[in-house]
Every structure is written in structure tokens, then in C-alpha cells.
Short mmCIF file of C-alpha atoms and ligand atoms in Angstrom, two decimals:
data_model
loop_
_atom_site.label_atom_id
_atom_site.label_comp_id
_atom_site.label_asym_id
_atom_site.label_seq_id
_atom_site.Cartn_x
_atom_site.Cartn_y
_atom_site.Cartn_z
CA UNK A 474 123.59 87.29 76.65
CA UNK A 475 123.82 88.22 72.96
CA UNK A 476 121.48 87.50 70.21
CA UNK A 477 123.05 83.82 69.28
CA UNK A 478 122.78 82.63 72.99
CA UNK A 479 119.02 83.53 72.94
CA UNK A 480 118.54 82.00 69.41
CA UNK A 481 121.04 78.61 70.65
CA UNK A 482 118.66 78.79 73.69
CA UNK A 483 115.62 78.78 71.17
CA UNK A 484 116.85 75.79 68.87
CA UNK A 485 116.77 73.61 72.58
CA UNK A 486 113.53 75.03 73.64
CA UNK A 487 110.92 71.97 73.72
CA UNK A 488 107.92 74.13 73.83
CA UNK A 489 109.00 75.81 70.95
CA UNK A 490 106.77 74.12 69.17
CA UNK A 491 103.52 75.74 70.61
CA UNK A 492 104.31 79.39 69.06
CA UNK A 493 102.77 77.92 65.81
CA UNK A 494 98.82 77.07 67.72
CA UNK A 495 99.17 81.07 68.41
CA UNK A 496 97.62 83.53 66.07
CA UNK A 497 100.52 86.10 67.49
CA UNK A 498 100.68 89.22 64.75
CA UNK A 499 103.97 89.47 62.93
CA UNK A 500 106.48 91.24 64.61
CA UNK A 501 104.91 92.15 68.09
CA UNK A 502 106.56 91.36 70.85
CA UNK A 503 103.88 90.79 72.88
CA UNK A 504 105.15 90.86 76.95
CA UNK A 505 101.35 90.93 78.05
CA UNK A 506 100.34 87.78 78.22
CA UNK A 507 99.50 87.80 82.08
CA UNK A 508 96.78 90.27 81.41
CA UNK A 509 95.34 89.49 78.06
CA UNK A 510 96.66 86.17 76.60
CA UNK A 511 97.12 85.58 72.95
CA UNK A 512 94.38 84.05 70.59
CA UNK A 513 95.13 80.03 69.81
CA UNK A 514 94.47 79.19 66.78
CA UNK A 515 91.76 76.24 67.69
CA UNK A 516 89.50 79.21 69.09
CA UNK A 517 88.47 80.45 66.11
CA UNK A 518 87.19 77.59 64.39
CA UNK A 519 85.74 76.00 67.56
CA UNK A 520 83.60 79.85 68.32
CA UNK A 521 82.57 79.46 64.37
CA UNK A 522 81.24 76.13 65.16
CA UNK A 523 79.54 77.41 68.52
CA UNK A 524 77.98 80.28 66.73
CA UNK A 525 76.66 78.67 63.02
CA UNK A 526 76.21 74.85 64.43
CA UNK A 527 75.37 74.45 67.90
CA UNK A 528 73.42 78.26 68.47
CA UNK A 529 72.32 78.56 64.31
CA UNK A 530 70.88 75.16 63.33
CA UNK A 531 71.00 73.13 66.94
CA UNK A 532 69.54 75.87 68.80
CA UNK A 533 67.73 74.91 72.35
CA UNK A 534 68.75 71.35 71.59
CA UNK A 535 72.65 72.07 72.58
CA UNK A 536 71.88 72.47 75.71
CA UNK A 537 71.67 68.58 75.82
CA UNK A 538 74.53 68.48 73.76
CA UNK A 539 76.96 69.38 76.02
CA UNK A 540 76.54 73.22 76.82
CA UNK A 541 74.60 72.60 80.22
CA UNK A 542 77.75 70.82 81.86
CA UNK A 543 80.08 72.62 80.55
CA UNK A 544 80.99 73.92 83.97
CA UNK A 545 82.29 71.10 84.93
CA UNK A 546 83.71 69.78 82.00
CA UNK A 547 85.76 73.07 81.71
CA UNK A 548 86.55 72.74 85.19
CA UNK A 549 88.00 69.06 84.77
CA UNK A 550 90.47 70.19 82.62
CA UNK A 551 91.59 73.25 85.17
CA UNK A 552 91.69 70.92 87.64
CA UNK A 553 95.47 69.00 86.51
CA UNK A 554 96.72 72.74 86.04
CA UNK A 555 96.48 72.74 90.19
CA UNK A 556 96.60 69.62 91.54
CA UNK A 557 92.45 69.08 91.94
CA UNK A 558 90.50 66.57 91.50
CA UNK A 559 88.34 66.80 88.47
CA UNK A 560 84.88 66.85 90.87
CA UNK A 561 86.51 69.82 92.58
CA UNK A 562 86.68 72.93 89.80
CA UNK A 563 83.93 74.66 88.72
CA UNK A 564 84.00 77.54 85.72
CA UNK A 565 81.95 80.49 85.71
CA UNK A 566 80.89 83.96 87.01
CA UNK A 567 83.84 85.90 87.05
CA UNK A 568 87.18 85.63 89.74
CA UNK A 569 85.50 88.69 91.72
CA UNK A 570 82.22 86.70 91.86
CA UNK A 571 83.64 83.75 92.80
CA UNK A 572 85.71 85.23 95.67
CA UNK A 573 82.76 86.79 96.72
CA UNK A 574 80.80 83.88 96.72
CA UNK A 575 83.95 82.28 98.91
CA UNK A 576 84.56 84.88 101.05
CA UNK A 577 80.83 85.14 102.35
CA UNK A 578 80.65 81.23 102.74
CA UNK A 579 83.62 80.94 104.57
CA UNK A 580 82.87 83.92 106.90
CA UNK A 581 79.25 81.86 107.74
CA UNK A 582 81.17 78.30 108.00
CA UNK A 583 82.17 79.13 111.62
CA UNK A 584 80.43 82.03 113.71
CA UNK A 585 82.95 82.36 116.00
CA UNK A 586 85.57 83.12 113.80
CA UNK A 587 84.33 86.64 112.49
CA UNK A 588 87.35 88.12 110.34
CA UNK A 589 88.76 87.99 106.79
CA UNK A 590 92.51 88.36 106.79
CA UNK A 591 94.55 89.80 103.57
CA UNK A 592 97.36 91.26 102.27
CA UNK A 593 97.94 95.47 102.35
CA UNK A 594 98.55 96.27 98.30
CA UNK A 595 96.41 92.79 97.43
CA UNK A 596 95.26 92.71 93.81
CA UNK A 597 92.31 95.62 94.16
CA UNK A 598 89.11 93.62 93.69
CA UNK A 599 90.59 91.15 96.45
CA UNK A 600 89.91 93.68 98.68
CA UNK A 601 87.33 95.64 97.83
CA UNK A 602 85.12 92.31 96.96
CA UNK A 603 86.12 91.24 101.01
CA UNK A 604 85.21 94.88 101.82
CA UNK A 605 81.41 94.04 100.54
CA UNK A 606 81.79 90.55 101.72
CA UNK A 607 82.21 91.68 105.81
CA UNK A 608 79.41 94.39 105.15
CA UNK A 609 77.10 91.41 103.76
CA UNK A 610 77.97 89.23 107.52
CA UNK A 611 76.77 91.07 110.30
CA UNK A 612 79.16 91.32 113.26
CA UNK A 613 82.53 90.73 110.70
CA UNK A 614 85.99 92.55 109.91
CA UNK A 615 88.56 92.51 106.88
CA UNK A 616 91.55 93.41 108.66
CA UNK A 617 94.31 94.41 105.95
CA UNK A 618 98.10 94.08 106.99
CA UNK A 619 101.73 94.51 105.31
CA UNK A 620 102.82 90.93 103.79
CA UNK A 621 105.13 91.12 106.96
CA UNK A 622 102.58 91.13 109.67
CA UNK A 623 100.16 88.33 108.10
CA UNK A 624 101.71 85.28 110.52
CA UNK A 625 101.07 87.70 113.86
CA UNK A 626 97.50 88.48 112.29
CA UNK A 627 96.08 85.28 112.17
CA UNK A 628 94.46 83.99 115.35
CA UNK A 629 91.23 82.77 116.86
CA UNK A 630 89.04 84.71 115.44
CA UNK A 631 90.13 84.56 111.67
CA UNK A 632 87.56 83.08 109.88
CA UNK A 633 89.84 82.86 106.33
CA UNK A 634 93.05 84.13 105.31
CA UNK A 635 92.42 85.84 101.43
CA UNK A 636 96.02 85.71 99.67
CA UNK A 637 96.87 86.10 96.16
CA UNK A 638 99.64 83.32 95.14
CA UNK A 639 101.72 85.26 92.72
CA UNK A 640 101.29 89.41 93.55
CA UNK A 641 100.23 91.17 89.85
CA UNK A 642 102.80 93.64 90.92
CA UNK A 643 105.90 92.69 92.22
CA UNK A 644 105.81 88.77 90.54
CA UNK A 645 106.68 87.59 94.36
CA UNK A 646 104.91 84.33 95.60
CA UNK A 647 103.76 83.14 98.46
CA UNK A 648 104.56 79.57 99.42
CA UNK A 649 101.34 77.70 98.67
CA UNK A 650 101.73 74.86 101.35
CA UNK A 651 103.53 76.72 104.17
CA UNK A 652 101.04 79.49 104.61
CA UNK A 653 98.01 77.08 103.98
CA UNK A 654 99.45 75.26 106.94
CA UNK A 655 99.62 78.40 108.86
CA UNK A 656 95.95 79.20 107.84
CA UNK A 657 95.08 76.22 109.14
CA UNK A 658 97.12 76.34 112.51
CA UNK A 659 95.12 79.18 113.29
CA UNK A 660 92.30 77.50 113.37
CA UNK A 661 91.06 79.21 109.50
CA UNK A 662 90.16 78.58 106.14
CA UNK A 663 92.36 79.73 103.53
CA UNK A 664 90.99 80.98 99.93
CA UNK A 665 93.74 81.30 97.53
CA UNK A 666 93.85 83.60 94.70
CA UNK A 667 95.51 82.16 91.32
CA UNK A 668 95.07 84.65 88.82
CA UNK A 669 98.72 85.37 88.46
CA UNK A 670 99.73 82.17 88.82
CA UNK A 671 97.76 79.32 87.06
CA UNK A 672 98.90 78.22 83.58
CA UNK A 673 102.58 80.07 85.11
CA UNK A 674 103.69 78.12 87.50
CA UNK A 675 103.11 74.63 89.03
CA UNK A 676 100.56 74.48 91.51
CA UNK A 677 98.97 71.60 94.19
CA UNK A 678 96.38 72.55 96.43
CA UNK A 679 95.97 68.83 96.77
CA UNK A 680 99.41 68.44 98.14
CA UNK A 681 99.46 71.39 100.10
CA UNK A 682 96.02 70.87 101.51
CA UNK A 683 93.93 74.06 100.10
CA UNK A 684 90.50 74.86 101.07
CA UNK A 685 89.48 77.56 98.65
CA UNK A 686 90.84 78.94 95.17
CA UNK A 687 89.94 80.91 92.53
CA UNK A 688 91.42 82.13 89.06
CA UNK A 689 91.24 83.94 85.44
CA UNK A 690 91.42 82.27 82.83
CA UNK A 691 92.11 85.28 80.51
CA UNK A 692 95.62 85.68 81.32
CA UNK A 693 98.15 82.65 81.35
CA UNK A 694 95.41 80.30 80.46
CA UNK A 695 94.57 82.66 77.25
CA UNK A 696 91.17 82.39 77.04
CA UNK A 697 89.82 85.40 75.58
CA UNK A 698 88.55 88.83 76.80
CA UNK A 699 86.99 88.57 80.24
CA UNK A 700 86.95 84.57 80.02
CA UNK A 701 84.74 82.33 82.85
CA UNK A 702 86.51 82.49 85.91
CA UNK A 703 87.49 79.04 87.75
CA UNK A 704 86.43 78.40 91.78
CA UNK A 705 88.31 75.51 93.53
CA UNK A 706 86.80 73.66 97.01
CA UNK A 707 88.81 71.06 98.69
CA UNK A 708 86.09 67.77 98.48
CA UNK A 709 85.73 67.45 102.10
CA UNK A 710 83.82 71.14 102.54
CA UNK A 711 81.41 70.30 99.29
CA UNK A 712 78.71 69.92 102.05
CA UNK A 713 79.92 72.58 104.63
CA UNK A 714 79.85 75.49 103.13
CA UNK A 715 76.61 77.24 101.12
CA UNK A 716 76.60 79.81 97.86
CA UNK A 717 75.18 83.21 98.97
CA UNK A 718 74.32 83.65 95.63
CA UNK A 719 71.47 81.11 95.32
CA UNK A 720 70.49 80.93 91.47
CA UNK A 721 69.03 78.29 89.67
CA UNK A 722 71.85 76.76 88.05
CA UNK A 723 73.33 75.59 91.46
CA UNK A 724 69.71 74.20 92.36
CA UNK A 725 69.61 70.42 92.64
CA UNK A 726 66.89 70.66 90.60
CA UNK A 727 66.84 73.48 88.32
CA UNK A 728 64.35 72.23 85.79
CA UNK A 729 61.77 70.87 88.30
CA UNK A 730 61.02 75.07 88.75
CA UNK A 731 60.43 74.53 92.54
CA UNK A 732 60.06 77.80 94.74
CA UNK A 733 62.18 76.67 97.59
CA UNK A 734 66.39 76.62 96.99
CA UNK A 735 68.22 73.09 97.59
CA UNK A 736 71.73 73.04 96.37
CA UNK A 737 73.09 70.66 94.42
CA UNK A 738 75.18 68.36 95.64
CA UNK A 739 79.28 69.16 94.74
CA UNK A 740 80.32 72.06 92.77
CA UNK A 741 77.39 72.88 91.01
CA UNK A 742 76.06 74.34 94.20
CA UNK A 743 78.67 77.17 93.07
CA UNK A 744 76.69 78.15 90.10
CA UNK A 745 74.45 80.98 90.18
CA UNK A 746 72.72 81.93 86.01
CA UNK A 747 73.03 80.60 82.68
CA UNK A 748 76.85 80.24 81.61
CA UNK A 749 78.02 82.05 79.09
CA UNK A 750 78.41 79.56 76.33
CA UNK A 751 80.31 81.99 73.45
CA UNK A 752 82.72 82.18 76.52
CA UNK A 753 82.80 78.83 77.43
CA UNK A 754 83.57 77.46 74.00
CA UNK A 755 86.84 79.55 73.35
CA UNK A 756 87.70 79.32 76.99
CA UNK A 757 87.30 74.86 76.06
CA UNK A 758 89.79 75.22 73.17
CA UNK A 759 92.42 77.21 74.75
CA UNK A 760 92.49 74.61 77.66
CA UNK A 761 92.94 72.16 75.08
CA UNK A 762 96.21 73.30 75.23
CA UNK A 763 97.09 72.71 78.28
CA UNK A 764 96.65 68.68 77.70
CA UNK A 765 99.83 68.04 76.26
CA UNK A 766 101.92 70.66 78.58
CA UNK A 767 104.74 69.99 81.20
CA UNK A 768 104.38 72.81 83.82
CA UNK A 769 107.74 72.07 85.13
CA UNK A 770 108.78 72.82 81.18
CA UNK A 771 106.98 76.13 81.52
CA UNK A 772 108.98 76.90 85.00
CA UNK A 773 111.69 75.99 83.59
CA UNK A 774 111.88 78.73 80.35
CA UNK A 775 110.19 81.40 82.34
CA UNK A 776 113.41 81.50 84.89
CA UNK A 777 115.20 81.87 81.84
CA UNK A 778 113.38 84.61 79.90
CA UNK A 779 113.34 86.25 83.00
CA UNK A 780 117.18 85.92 82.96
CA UNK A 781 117.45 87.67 79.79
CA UNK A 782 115.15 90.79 81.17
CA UNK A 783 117.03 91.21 84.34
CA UNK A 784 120.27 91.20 82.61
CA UNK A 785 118.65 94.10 80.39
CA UNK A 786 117.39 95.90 82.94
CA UNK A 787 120.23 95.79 85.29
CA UNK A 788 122.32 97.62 82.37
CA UNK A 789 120.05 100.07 81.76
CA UNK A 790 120.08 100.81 85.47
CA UNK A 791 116.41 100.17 86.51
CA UNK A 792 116.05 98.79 89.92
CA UNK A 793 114.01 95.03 89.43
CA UNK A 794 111.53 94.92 92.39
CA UNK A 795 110.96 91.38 91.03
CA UNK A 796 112.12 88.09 93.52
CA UNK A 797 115.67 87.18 92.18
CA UNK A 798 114.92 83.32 92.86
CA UNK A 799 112.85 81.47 90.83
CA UNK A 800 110.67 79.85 93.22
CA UNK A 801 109.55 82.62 95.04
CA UNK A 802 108.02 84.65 91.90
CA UNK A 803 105.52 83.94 89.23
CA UNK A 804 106.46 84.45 85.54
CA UNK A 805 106.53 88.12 85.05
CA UNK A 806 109.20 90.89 85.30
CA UNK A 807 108.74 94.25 87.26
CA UNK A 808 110.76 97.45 87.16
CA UNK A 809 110.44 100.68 89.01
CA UNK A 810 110.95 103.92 86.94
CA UNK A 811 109.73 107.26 88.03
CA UNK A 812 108.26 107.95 84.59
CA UNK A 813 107.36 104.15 83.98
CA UNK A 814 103.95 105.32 82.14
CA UNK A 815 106.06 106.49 79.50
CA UNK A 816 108.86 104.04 79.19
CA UNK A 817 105.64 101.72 78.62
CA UNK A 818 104.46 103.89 76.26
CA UNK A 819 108.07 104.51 74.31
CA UNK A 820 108.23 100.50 74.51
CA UNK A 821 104.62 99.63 72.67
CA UNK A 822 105.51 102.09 70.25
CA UNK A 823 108.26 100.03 69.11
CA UNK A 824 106.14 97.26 68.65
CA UNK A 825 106.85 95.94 72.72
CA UNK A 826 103.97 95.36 74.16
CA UNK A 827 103.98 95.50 78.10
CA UNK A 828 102.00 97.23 81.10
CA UNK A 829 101.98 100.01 83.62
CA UNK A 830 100.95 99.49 87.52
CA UNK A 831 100.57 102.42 89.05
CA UNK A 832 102.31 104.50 90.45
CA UNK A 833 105.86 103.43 88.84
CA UNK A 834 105.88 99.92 87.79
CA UNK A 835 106.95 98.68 84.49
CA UNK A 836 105.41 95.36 84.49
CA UNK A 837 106.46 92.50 81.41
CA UNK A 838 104.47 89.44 81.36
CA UNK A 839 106.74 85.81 80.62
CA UNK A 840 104.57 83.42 78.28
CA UNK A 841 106.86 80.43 77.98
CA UNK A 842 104.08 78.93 75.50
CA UNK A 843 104.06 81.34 72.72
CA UNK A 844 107.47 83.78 73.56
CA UNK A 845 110.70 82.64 72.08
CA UNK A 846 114.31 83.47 74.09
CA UNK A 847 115.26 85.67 70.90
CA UNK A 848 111.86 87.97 71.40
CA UNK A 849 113.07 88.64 74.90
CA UNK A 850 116.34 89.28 74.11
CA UNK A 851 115.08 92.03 71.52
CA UNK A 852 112.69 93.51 74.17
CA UNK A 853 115.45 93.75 76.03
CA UNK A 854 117.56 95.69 73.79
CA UNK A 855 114.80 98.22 73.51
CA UNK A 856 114.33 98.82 76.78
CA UNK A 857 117.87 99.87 76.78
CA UNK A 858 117.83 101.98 73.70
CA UNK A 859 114.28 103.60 75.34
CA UNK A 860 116.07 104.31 78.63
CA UNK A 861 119.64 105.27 77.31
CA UNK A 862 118.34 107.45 74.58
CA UNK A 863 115.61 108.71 77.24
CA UNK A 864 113.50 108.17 73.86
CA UNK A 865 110.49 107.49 76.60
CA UNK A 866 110.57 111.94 77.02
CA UNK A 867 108.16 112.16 73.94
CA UNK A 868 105.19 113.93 75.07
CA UNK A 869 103.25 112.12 73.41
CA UNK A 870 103.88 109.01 75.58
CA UNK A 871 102.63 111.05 78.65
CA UNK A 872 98.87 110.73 77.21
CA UNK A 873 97.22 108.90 79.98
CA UNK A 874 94.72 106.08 78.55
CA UNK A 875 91.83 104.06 80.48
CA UNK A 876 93.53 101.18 80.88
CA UNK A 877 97.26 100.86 81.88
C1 LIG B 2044 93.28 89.62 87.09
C2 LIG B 2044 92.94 89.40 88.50
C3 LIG B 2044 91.60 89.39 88.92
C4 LIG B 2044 90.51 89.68 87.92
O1 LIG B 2044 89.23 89.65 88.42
P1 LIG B 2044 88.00 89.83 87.42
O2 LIG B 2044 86.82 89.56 88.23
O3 LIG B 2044 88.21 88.86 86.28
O4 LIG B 2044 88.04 91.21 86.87
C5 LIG B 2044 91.33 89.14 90.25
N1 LIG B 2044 92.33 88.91 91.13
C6 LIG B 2044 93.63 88.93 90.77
C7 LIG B 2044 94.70 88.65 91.76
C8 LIG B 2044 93.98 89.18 89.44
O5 LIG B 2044 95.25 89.20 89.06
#
């Protein structure tokens, strides 16, 4: 691949044209966008209109202009980005309050079935959040196993199996409809996990006959700094199963100020306090977006910046622990270095901008909407000039900070 491929590559592209509705700085190459996603344009003004409009002058009255149901209206427009119906996506709370919310419902939907089943190496709060779920259910288990042993650990007594679609490590992904169907041979519930995944690759829980999902909306789906979470629930289990968190916003009634809880009926059971509306409203325009995008355009350009990567890192010698094919990973890159902290490091301070998993994992996020082929290719030739000039042995890059 040399520099004119990835440019030819760029002049064919037809989501080229979505770089432009991205307020990406000048000469960053930013390969982060499956942790923080960039700021589009629309956010800004729509926040300015949030803050001076509906919260200056409007004040209590926006509530009845639109900010009360904007739960569900935000959730309408997740819902095409995974196959739901619009009546089945709420937005809210945060992923890790949403899967505990899950978790705990699904663990009371059938008392004989008494464990939670996930994956060894799961996304952390996965686990930990099912760790406080089981101590919440008296009498219940998380049983954690190697991605190897999930299909012998499921049996009678698995209440739901937790799995993250697309692992924030490794990019691999599980097949969405063949393990719901062995969830659901067992006899369980299963609660997918799309924060690696949504707004990166094409997803159906309709088709493949999900229970239970939730997501971030802060990554692929760019909508800001620690964005309202989304929480999926098939229709047919809107009755069965029951919040544990019982606020007021998912009271059928929340203005007639009774004592006694009654859930609303459909998703807005799932609520628990007052939304955050600054959230909400930059969260609104950056799924906005999403209206006019194909997904299977999206797919399609992430195999093929991931193309260019590999290529890189395969001549710099750096072993990809990323799924070769296409359909079995999500849209980011992964490579193992023993010193990966500081290849990270040597990278951002070229003006690269990736992340570090612990312990060893160079990790380089895919956006398809606002990357072109010809930034790739560049980050690519950096990470061989970082690795072949061992430019990454600066001490200076060894300076651990908070976040990776
Ligand atoms: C990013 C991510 C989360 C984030 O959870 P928060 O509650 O928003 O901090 C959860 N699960 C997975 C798999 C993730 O990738």
C-alpha cells in the first residue's frame, strides 16, 4: 500500500463526505474514536441552544417541550443502529447502570435458574457490575469462564449469559445470533453488551432474537464525554421483567406523587431520576448522524483501514492479536508489544492518537465516518518509524498517566 493507493482509495470513499460534520483538529490523527468519539459539528450549536433557549428563557416550561421524552425519542433513533423497534430502546443512566439494572432483573425473572454466565477478561465493569448484581440476589453465582468454555457452561441453572459483542481488547466478535440461540437452548436469557460495537458494525437483535442489550454512546456513536447510555429489551419481556432501581421517572405516574411504585408500562419502566438533558441534547445531534448512514458502508471501509494497519504492523514486526477476518472483529486494531505504554506514548507525540490496554496492548480505534484511508496510511508509517527507530525508548514516554 503506498500513499497514492490510500489517497485513490479516498477519492472512491462514499462516506468521505462526513469528515466535514467533524470538528477534528488539524493534523491529528485521531485512532481513538472507540473510546472518546470526535465532536460533530451540529453539537455545538444544538448545546448553545439547550443552554441560552430551552434552560435560559424556557426554563421549567421545556420540560413540555420535549426534554421529558427524550428517552425515548433518543432511543428511537438507536434503535435502526441494531435492528429494534423504536418502542424497544431506552437512553439513560450509564452502560454500568443499565447492566446492572439487567443483570438483577434477569437473575429474578426465573428462580430456578440462579447464575450469571460471562466471559474471563470481559470488559471490567461487566464483571464487577455482575459481581454486585449476584451479591444483591440471594442464593446466586457469576461464574466467569475462558471464551472457550462458555458453550459447556451454560445449562439449567443459568439464569443469563452476559457477553460483550465486540471484546475492547482484542476487536474479536462474537456471533450475535448463534450464541443468542445457544443462550436460549439452555434454557437462559442473554444480555448483550454493545459498547464496542454499535455505530461499528451492523447489528440485529431483531433478527437474531436478543433479549437484553446495552451500549455507550460516547464511543462510535460520538456523543460526548460520558454520554447517556442506551438499554435494549426484546418487546415480548416489557411486562416480565421489573427495574431494581425503582425511581420516579419509570413510575407510571410520576407526577401524580403517589407513595406506592407502579411501573410504567414499556421502557420507561427502565428509568430511574431526572435525565440529564445537557447530555441528552449533544447525545440527539450526534445521532442525527446516523440518519443518513449505510452501516454496511461503514463495514465495508473499516475492513479496509484495517488493511492498511495490519500491513504496517506486520512490517514492523508486531504480532496483531486482532481477528484476520472481517466478520469476526469489530472496527479496531490491536497489537501486542512488551513496552506498548510507550510505543503509545512515542505515537501521540507525533500527533497519533491511540490507546494502551494493559498489560501490552496497543489498541487503534477505526472511525470509518470521520478517518480518511490516507490518515491511516500515515499512522501507519509512524508506527514503523516509532518501532524501527525504537524512538518509543524516550523516558519520557514511560510516565504512567491516569488514564491509558
Ligand atoms: C466502554 C464500555 C463500558 C463503559 O461503561 P460506563 O458505565 O459508560 O463507564 C462498558 N462496557 C463495555 C464493554 C465498554 O466497552
Amino acid at each position: 500500500m503506498t500513499r497514492e493507493d490510500a489517497r485513490a482509495l479516498d477519492r472512491a470513499d462514499p462516506l468521505a463526505p462526513f469528515r466535514d460534520r467533524f470538528a477534528l483538529p488539524e493534523g491529528l490523527i485521531y485512532l481513538d474514536g472507540n473510546s472518546l468519539g470526535v465532536l460533530p459539528r451540529a453539537v455545538i450549536p444544538a448545546l448553545a441552544d439547550t443552554v441560552q433557549r430551552q434552560w435560559g428563557e424556557r426554563l421549567i416550561r421545556s420540560w413540555n417541550e420535549g426534554w421529558i421524552d427524550a428517552p425515548q425519542r433518543l432511543g428511537a433513533k438507536i434503535a435502526p443502529l441494531i435492528g429494534a423497534a423504536a418502542d424497544e430502546v431506552i437512553v439513560g443512566d450509564t452502560t454500568s447502570t443499565h447492566l446492572f439494572k439487567a443483570l438483577v432483573a434477569a437473575l429474578r425473572h426465573d428462580p430456578a435458574r440462579r447464575t450469571i454466565v460471562s466471559e474471563a477478561g470481559n470488559f471490567p465493569t461487566d464483571l464487577h457490575i455482575a459481581e454486585g448484581a449476584v451479591a444483591c440476589v440471594a442464593g446466586t453465582a457469576l461464574k466467569v469462564v475462558d471464551r472457550a468454555d462458555l458453550a459447556a457452561a451454560l445449562d439449567d441453572d443459568t439464569a443469563v449469559l452476559l457477553l460483550t459483542h465486540v471484546h475492547y481488547k482484542t476487536a474479536e466478535r462474537f456471533d450475535l445470533a448463534d450464541w443468542t440461540a445457544r443462550a436460549h437452548a439452555a434454557g437462559a436469557l442473554i444480555l448483550w453488551d454493545f459498547s464496542h460495537s454499535v455505530g461499528a458494525v451492523p447489528i440485529d437483535v431483531t433478527a437474531a432474537g436478543a433479549d437484553m442489550a446495552v451500549g455507550c454512546t460516547y464511543k462510535y456513536l460520538n456523543g460526548g464525554p460520558g454520554a447517556p447510555a442506551f438499554l435494549y429489551v426484546a418487546r415480548r419481556l416489557h411486562d416480565a421483567l421489573a427495574n431494581p432501581v425503582s425511581g420516579w421517572m419509570g413510575h407510571a405516574e410520576p407526577f401524580a406523587f403517589t407513595d406506592a411504585y407502579r411501573p410504567a408500562a414499556g421502557m420507561k419502566r427502565w428509568l430511574v431520576g431526572t435525565p440529564s438533558i445537557l447530555a441528552m441534547a449533544s447525545l440527539e445531534a450526534a445521532l442525527d448522524l446516523w440518519r443518513d448512514i449505510d452501516l454496511t458502508q461503514i463495514a465495508a471501509k473499516s475492513a479496509a483501514l484495517f488493511a492498511i494497519l495490519a500491513e504496517a504492523g506486520a512490517a514492523a514486526g508486531l504480532p496483531c492479536v486482532s481477528p484476520t477476518d472481517p466478520a469476526r472483529r469489530g472496527s479496531h486494531i490491536s497489537f501486542r508489544h512488551d513496552h506498548a505504554y510507550e510505543v503509545t506514548q512515542a505515537l501521540i507525540a507525533r500527533g497519533v492518537i491511540g490507546d494502551f490496554r494493559a498489560p501490552d496492548v496497543l489498541r487503534l480505534g477505526l472511525t470509518p465516518l470521520y478517518l480518511s484511508h490516507e490518515d491511516v496510511w500515515r499512522a501507519g508509517e509512524h508506527l514503523r518509524d516509532v518501532i524501527a527507530t525504537e524512538a518509543w525508548r524516550n523516558a519520557a514516554y514511560a510516565e504512567r498517566n491516569a488514564v491509558t
